[in-house]
Amino acid sequence: MALDCDFDVIIVNYNGAGVLGAALSSCLAEGVPATSCIVVDNGSRDASQALVRDDFPGVIWIGNPCNAGFARAVNQGLRQARAKLVLILNNDAELLPGALASLSACFAAHPQAAVIAPRLVDAAGAAQNVAAPWPRWWREILPKSLLKRLAPQHFGGRLAQVGEDRTVASVIGAAMAVRRSAVANFGPMDEDFFFYLEETEWCERAWRHGWQVWFCPRASVRHRLGATAKRFEAAARIEFHRSRLLYARKVEGFWAWAFLVLWLPIRTAIDWLAQGILTLASLGALAAARQRFRVYGHLLVWHLRGRPSHLGLPDKCREPEA
């Protein structure tokens, strides 16, 4: 099937041999040539490379010797890309029929769009979060569930009832399409972010440079939510807090960063104590409470130890010696 739009696809992979094939197959089914599919691998130790070599000849493989992080891997793919439009797709996501054609139409309809997100759905077709407001320090004080109840139009990220294109503050990085000419204007992803909030900072930067970020509901992508985060829950929480502090320092300013440096460990300690009390009250019968108690404990220790850089997700590339 010939595609009427000009797309390259970048898939960042980390030990994703079990899902990578479905992601690539969905791209080929949408008419993307194998030579326009770029897999950037972050030091996988599984059969990912053999899968691509044997089952998807022509796909471009960029192999890192270690886990370089999402932003750095995306930028490696962007340097390889040649198409006007680039889809950044999780290895645990699959394009549904017509997704790329709808995204292409969205770009044509909105010439100032730099980033466009499709609808994200789970295996049953239920909507997942696809958009998010920009992080702000004061929102860390209130529970996210309360914010969604108070202002669902602003804080609700699923947009399940939205049927027309609309602008959003930022999008979820599981599937997002970008206009390469816009990226050339406001710059690639910030590689200081290892995992989490890199796409959020990118979207906010796009807006500051006069570009727009859109949600295109007619394009749909099936996503197996949080596969990496579920495998490394405590480590993923550490990475989120690290990225949250980095975002505050880079985007919100010194005082927002200083507040969060104090507040995040306090909130973590409160959550840890609450889950400990719940675990004791249930005599350990609540598995979810036990798991959250363990995760918050690891996170609290990370804060109390001064947030060491070597803790977090595994197999990270070491920073070069100064």
PDB file of C-alpha atoms in Angstrom, residues 39 47 64 85 92 104 137 149 313 315:
ATOM      1  CA  VAL A  39      14.908   1.311  15.593  1.00  0.00           C
ATOM      2  CA  ALA A  47      16.662 -11.058  20.904  1.00  0.00           C
ATOM      3  CA  ASN A  64      23.705   1.771  21.665  1.00  0.00           C
ATOM      4  CA  LEU A  85       7.115  14.144   9.199  1.00  0.00           C
ATOM      5  CA  ASP A  92       4.852  -1.471  22.924  1.00  0.00           C
ATOM      6  CA  SER A 104      -0.818  13.682   7.824  1.00  0.00           C
ATOM      7  CA  TRP A 137       5.120  23.272  41.455  1.00  0.00           C
ATOM      8  CA  ARG A 149     -12.428  16.498  39.538  1.00  0.00           C
ATOM      9  CA  LEU A 313      16.571   2.385  35.715  1.00  0.00           C
ATOM     10  CA  ASP A 315      22.021  -0.358  32.270  1.00  0.00           C
TER      11      ASP A 315
END
